[in-house]
């Protein structure tokens, strides 16, 4: 290699190093620290304490510029008492509601159905059953429920039975609110729609049930009382 080519290569390497910001360094360092195939999805400088936000698997960690320390926990604004970390998680975990394949959801309409939410639920989830009973008292709402059997083989069988019922909405409601089990699915039933629902839950990283999405895409992980859900829905614009 000529001196000219060597100089050009050194200049290119120097330029590459110069362009590599702390975000790149932090990403590599955190992935190395966490190991086991951990993947950092993004690194962002925060406006507080000189910290960097590190997003891993839908969770948020914090670190310094050199990634010497990792902070696990939530940051609160002392003046407003706002949970900054949770607000950021909510922002990052929101979805585009308009993209939901509503044709594979169980649709329930109450009153004028003007307000709309989507839920991801497992038929064997105790909190899902509690939510289902409370949703009966919610007026003027349309609920789209995506079957999400995450609690084992029996959940899968019950989901198939509900999906293959002649009246899915009734089969779902009877089981969730009155404990009336659906008839077993026939071998000839096409469960492609159910599989699509399951894949959707994986796409949106639904780790537990119930998971609720408001019409603005905001995620509510876990069960919430209907009174609290009403307040959250009222804030949707």
CSV table of C-alpha atoms in Angstrom, one decimal:
chain,number,residue,atom,x,y,z
A,1,UNK,CA,0.0,0.0,0.0
A,2,UNK,CA,1.4,3.4,-1.0
A,3,UNK,CA,1.9,6.3,1.5
A,4,UNK,CA,-0.9,8.1,-0.3
A,5,UNK,CA,-3.3,5.3,0.2
A,6,UNK,CA,-2.3,4.8,3.8
A,7,UNK,CA,-2.9,8.5,4.6
A,8,UNK,CA,-6.3,8.3,2.9
A,9,UNK,CA,-7.2,5.3,5.0
A,10,UNK,CA,-6.1,7.0,8.2
A,11,UNK,CA,-8.1,10.1,7.4
A,12,UNK,CA,-11.2,7.9,6.7
A,13,UNK,CA,-10.8,6.1,10.1
A,14,UNK,CA,-10.3,9.4,11.9
A,15,UNK,CA,-13.5,10.8,10.3
A,16,UNK,CA,-15.4,7.7,11.3
A,17,UNK,CA,-14.3,8.0,14.9
A,18,UNK,CA,-15.1,11.7,14.9
A,19,UNK,CA,-18.6,11.1,13.7
A,20,UNK,CA,-19.2,8.3,16.3
A,21,UNK,CA,-21.1,10.1,19.0
A,22,UNK,CA,-21.6,9.1,22.6
A,23,UNK,CA,-24.9,7.4,21.6
A,24,UNK,CA,-22.9,4.8,19.6
A,25,UNK,CA,-20.4,4.2,22.3
A,26,UNK,CA,-23.2,3.8,24.9
A,27,UNK,CA,-25.1,1.4,22.7
A,28,UNK,CA,-22.1,-0.9,22.3
A,29,UNK,CA,-21.1,-0.6,26.0
A,30,UNK,CA,-24.6,-1.4,27.3
A,31,UNK,CA,-25.1,-4.3,25.0
A,32,UNK,CA,-21.7,-5.7,26.1
A,33,UNK,CA,-22.6,-5.2,29.8
A,34,UNK,CA,-26.1,-6.8,29.5
A,35,UNK,CA,-24.8,-9.7,27.3
A,36,UNK,CA,-27.0,-12.7,26.4
A,37,UNK,CA,-28.0,-11.1,23.0
A,38,UNK,CA,-29.3,-7.9,24.5
A,39,UNK,CA,-30.2,-5.3,21.9
A,40,UNK,CA,-30.3,-1.6,22.5
A,41,UNK,CA,-33.1,-0.1,20.4
A,42,UNK,CA,-32.1,3.5,20.9
A,43,UNK,CA,-30.1,5.9,23.0
A,44,UNK,CA,-31.2,9.5,23.6
A,45,UNK,CA,-29.7,12.4,25.6
A,46,UNK,CA,-32.1,13.6,28.3
A,47,UNK,CA,-32.4,17.2,29.5
A,48,UNK,CA,-31.7,16.2,33.1
A,49,UNK,CA,-28.7,15.2,35.1
A,50,UNK,CA,-26.6,14.7,32.0
A,51,UNK,CA,-28.1,11.2,31.6
A,52,UNK,CA,-28.8,9.2,28.5
A,53,UNK,CA,-32.0,7.2,28.0
A,54,UNK,CA,-31.3,3.6,26.8
A,55,UNK,CA,-34.2,1.6,25.4
A,56,UNK,CA,-33.9,-2.2,25.8
A,57,UNK,CA,-36.8,-4.5,25.1
A,58,UNK,CA,-39.4,-1.9,25.7
A,59,UNK,CA,-37.8,-0.8,29.0
A,60,UNK,CA,-35.8,2.3,29.8
A,61,UNK,CA,-32.5,2.4,31.6
A,62,UNK,CA,-30.3,5.4,32.2
A,63,UNK,CA,-26.5,5.8,32.0
A,64,UNK,CA,-23.8,8.4,32.0
A,65,UNK,CA,-21.9,9.6,28.9
A,66,UNK,CA,-19.3,6.8,29.2
A,67,UNK,CA,-21.7,4.1,30.3
A,68,UNK,CA,-19.8,3.5,33.5
A,69,UNK,CA,-23.1,3.2,35.4
A,70,UNK,CA,-26.5,1.9,34.7
A,71,UNK,CA,-29.6,3.2,36.6
A,72,UNK,CA,-32.6,1.0,36.9
A,73,UNK,CA,-35.7,3.0,38.1
A,74,UNK,CA,-37.9,5.9,37.5
A,75,UNK,CA,-37.2,9.6,37.4
A,76,UNK,CA,-39.7,12.0,39.0
A,77,UNK,CA,-40.0,15.8,38.5
A,78,UNK,CA,-39.7,17.2,42.0
A,79,UNK,CA,-41.8,20.2,41.1
A,80,UNK,CA,-44.6,18.8,39.1
A,81,UNK,CA,-44.4,15.3,40.6
A,82,UNK,CA,-44.7,13.9,37.1
A,83,UNK,CA,-43.2,10.4,36.5
A,84,UNK,CA,-41.0,11.3,33.6
A,85,UNK,CA,-39.9,7.7,33.0
A,86,UNK,CA,-43.5,6.4,32.8
A,87,UNK,CA,-44.6,9.2,30.6
A,88,UNK,CA,-41.7,8.3,28.2
A,89,UNK,CA,-42.6,4.6,28.3
A,90,UNK,CA,-46.2,5.5,27.5
A,91,UNK,CA,-45.1,7.6,24.5
A,92,UNK,CA,-42.8,4.9,23.2
A,93,UNK,CA,-45.3,2.0,23.7
A,94,UNK,CA,-48.2,3.8,21.9
A,95,UNK,CA,-49.5,2.3,18.7
A,96,UNK,CA,-51.2,3.6,15.6
A,97,UNK,CA,-54.8,2.6,16.4
A,98,UNK,CA,-55.9,2.9,12.8
A,99,UNK,CA,-53.6,0.1,11.8
A,100,UNK,CA,-55.3,-2.5,14.1
A,101,UNK,CA,-56.8,-5.4,12.0
A,102,UNK,CA,-60.2,-5.0,13.6
A,103,UNK,CA,-61.6,-7.9,11.5
A,104,UNK,CA,-59.8,-10.4,13.8
A,105,UNK,CA,-61.1,-8.8,17.0
A,106,UNK,CA,-64.2,-9.7,19.0
A,107,UNK,CA,-66.4,-6.6,18.7
A,108,UNK,CA,-68.7,-5.5,21.5
A,109,UNK,CA,-70.9,-2.4,21.2
A,110,UNK,CA,-72.7,-0.7,24.0
A,111,UNK,CA,-75.0,2.3,23.6
A,112,UNK,CA,-73.9,4.5,20.7
A,113,UNK,CA,-70.4,2.9,20.6
A,114,UNK,CA,-68.8,6.3,20.0
A,115,UNK,CA,-65.9,5.8,22.3
A,116,UNK,CA,-63.5,3.0,21.1
A,117,UNK,CA,-60.9,0.9,22.9
A,118,UNK,CA,-59.0,-2.3,22.1
A,119,UNK,CA,-58.0,-5.0,24.6
A,120,UNK,CA,-55.6,-7.9,24.4
A,121,UNK,CA,-56.9,-10.6,26.7
A,122,UNK,CA,-56.3,-14.3,27.7
A,123,UNK,CA,-59.4,-16.3,28.4
A,124,UNK,CA,-57.9,-17.7,31.5
A,125,UNK,CA,-56.7,-14.4,32.9
A,126,UNK,CA,-58.3,-13.6,36.2
A,127,UNK,CA,-57.9,-9.8,35.8
A,128,UNK,CA,-59.3,-10.1,32.3
A,129,UNK,CA,-62.4,-11.7,33.7
A,130,UNK,CA,-62.7,-8.9,36.3
A,131,UNK,CA,-62.3,-6.3,33.5
A,132,UNK,CA,-64.9,-8.0,31.3
A,133,UNK,CA,-67.5,-7.9,34.1
A,134,UNK,CA,-66.7,-4.2,34.8
A,135,UNK,CA,-66.8,-3.3,31.1
A,136,UNK,CA,-70.5,-4.3,31.1
A,137,UNK,CA,-71.1,-1.1,33.0
A,138,UNK,CA,-69.3,1.1,30.5
A,139,UNK,CA,-71.7,3.0,28.3
A,140,UNK,CA,-71.4,4.3,24.7
A,141,UNK,CA,-68.3,2.3,23.9
A,142,UNK,CA,-67.1,-0.1,21.3
A,143,UNK,CA,-64.6,-2.7,22.6
A,144,UNK,CA,-62.4,-4.7,20.2
A,145,UNK,CA,-60.8,-7.7,21.9
A,146,UNK,CA,-57.9,-9.5,20.5
A,147,UNK,CA,-57.5,-13.0,21.8
A,148,UNK,CA,-54.0,-13.4,23.3
A,149,UNK,CA,-53.5,-16.9,24.8
A,150,UNK,CA,-50.3,-16.4,26.8
A,151,UNK,CA,-51.0,-18.5,29.8
A,152,UNK,CA,-50.5,-21.9,28.4
A,153,UNK,CA,-52.1,-24.7,26.3
A,154,UNK,CA,-55.5,-24.5,27.9
A,155,UNK,CA,-55.7,-20.8,27.0
A,156,UNK,CA,-54.9,-21.7,23.4
A,157,UNK,CA,-57.7,-24.3,23.4
A,158,UNK,CA,-60.2,-21.9,24.9
A,159,UNK,CA,-59.2,-19.2,22.4
A,160,UNK,CA,-59.7,-21.6,19.5
A,161,UNK,CA,-63.1,-22.6,20.9
A,162,UNK,CA,-64.2,-19.0,21.2
A,163,UNK,CA,-62.8,-18.0,17.8
A,164,UNK,CA,-64.6,-21.0,16.2
A,165,UNK,CA,-67.9,-20.3,17.9
A,166,UNK,CA,-70.8,-19.3,15.6
A,167,UNK,CA,-71.2,-16.2,17.8
A,168,UNK,CA,-67.8,-15.2,19.1
A,169,UNK,CA,-69.0,-12.2,21.0
A,170,UNK,CA,-71.5,-14.3,23.0
A,171,UNK,CA,-69.0,-17.2,23.5
A,172,UNK,CA,-66.5,-14.7,24.8
A,173,UNK,CA,-68.9,-12.8,27.1
A,174,UNK,CA,-70.5,-16.1,28.4
A,175,UNK,CA,-67.1,-17.4,29.4
A,176,UNK,CA,-65.6,-14.2,30.8
A,177,UNK,CA,-68.6,-13.0,32.7
A,178,UNK,CA,-70.6,-16.1,33.5
A,179,UNK,CA,-68.0,-18.9,33.4
A,180,UNK,CA,-69.9,-20.8,30.7
A,181,UNK,CA,-67.3,-22.7,28.8
A,182,UNK,CA,-67.4,-22.6,24.9
A,183,UNK,CA,-67.8,-25.8,22.9
A,184,UNK,CA,-64.6,-27.3,21.7
A,185,UNK,CA,-63.4,-26.1,18.3
A,186,UNK,CA,-64.0,-28.4,15.4
A,187,UNK,CA,-61.0,-29.8,13.5
A,188,UNK,CA,-62.2,-28.1,10.3
A,189,UNK,CA,-62.3,-24.5,11.9
A,190,UNK,CA,-60.0,-22.0,10.2
A,191,UNK,CA,-57.9,-20.4,13.0
A,192,UNK,CA,-55.8,-18.1,10.7
A,193,UNK,CA,-57.5,-15.1,12.2
A,194,UNK,CA,-56.7,-16.2,15.7
A,195,UNK,CA,-53.0,-16.7,14.7
A,196,UNK,CA,-53.0,-13.2,13.3
A,197,UNK,CA,-54.3,-11.9,16.6
A,198,UNK,CA,-51.6,-13.8,18.5
A,199,UNK,CA,-48.9,-12.4,16.1
A,200,UNK,CA,-50.3,-8.9,16.7
A,201,UNK,CA,-49.8,-9.3,20.4
A,202,UNK,CA,-46.2,-10.2,19.8
A,203,UNK,CA,-45.7,-7.3,17.4
A,204,UNK,CA,-47.0,-4.9,20.1
A,205,UNK,CA,-45.0,-6.6,22.9
A,206,UNK,CA,-48.0,-7.5,24.9
A,207,UNK,CA,-46.3,-9.1,27.8
A,208,UNK,CA,-49.3,-9.5,30.1
A,209,UNK,CA,-53.0,-9.4,29.9
A,210,UNK,CA,-55.2,-7.5,29.9
A,211,UNK,CA,-53.5,-4.8,27.9
A,212,UNK,CA,-55.7,-1.9,26.8
A,213,UNK,CA,-55.2,0.6,24.0
A,214,UNK,CA,-57.1,3.9,23.9
A,215,UNK,CA,-58.2,5.3,20.5
A,216,UNK,CA,-55.2,7.7,20.5
A,217,UNK,CA,-52.8,4.7,20.7
A,218,UNK,CA,-52.0,5.1,24.4
A,219,UNK,CA,-51.2,1.8,26.1
A,220,UNK,CA,-52.6,0.8,29.5
A,221,UNK,CA,-50.7,-2.2,30.7
A,222,UNK,CA,-52.7,-4.4,33.1
A,223,UNK,CA,-56.1,-4.1,34.7
A,224,UNK,CA,-57.5,-0.8,35.7
A,225,UNK,CA,-60.9,-0.1,37.4
A,226,UNK,CA,-63.6,1.2,35.0
A,227,UNK,CA,-63.7,4.5,36.9
A,228,UNK,CA,-60.1,5.0,36.1
A,229,UNK,CA,-60.5,3.9,32.6
A,230,UNK,CA,-63.3,6.4,32.1
A,231,UNK,CA,-61.0,9.2,33.2
A,232,UNK,CA,-58.3,8.1,30.8
A,233,UNK,CA,-60.8,7.9,28.0
A,234,UNK,CA,-62.1,11.3,28.8
A,235,UNK,CA,-58.6,12.7,28.2
A,236,UNK,CA,-58.4,11.3,24.7
A,237,UNK,CA,-58.7,14.0,22.0
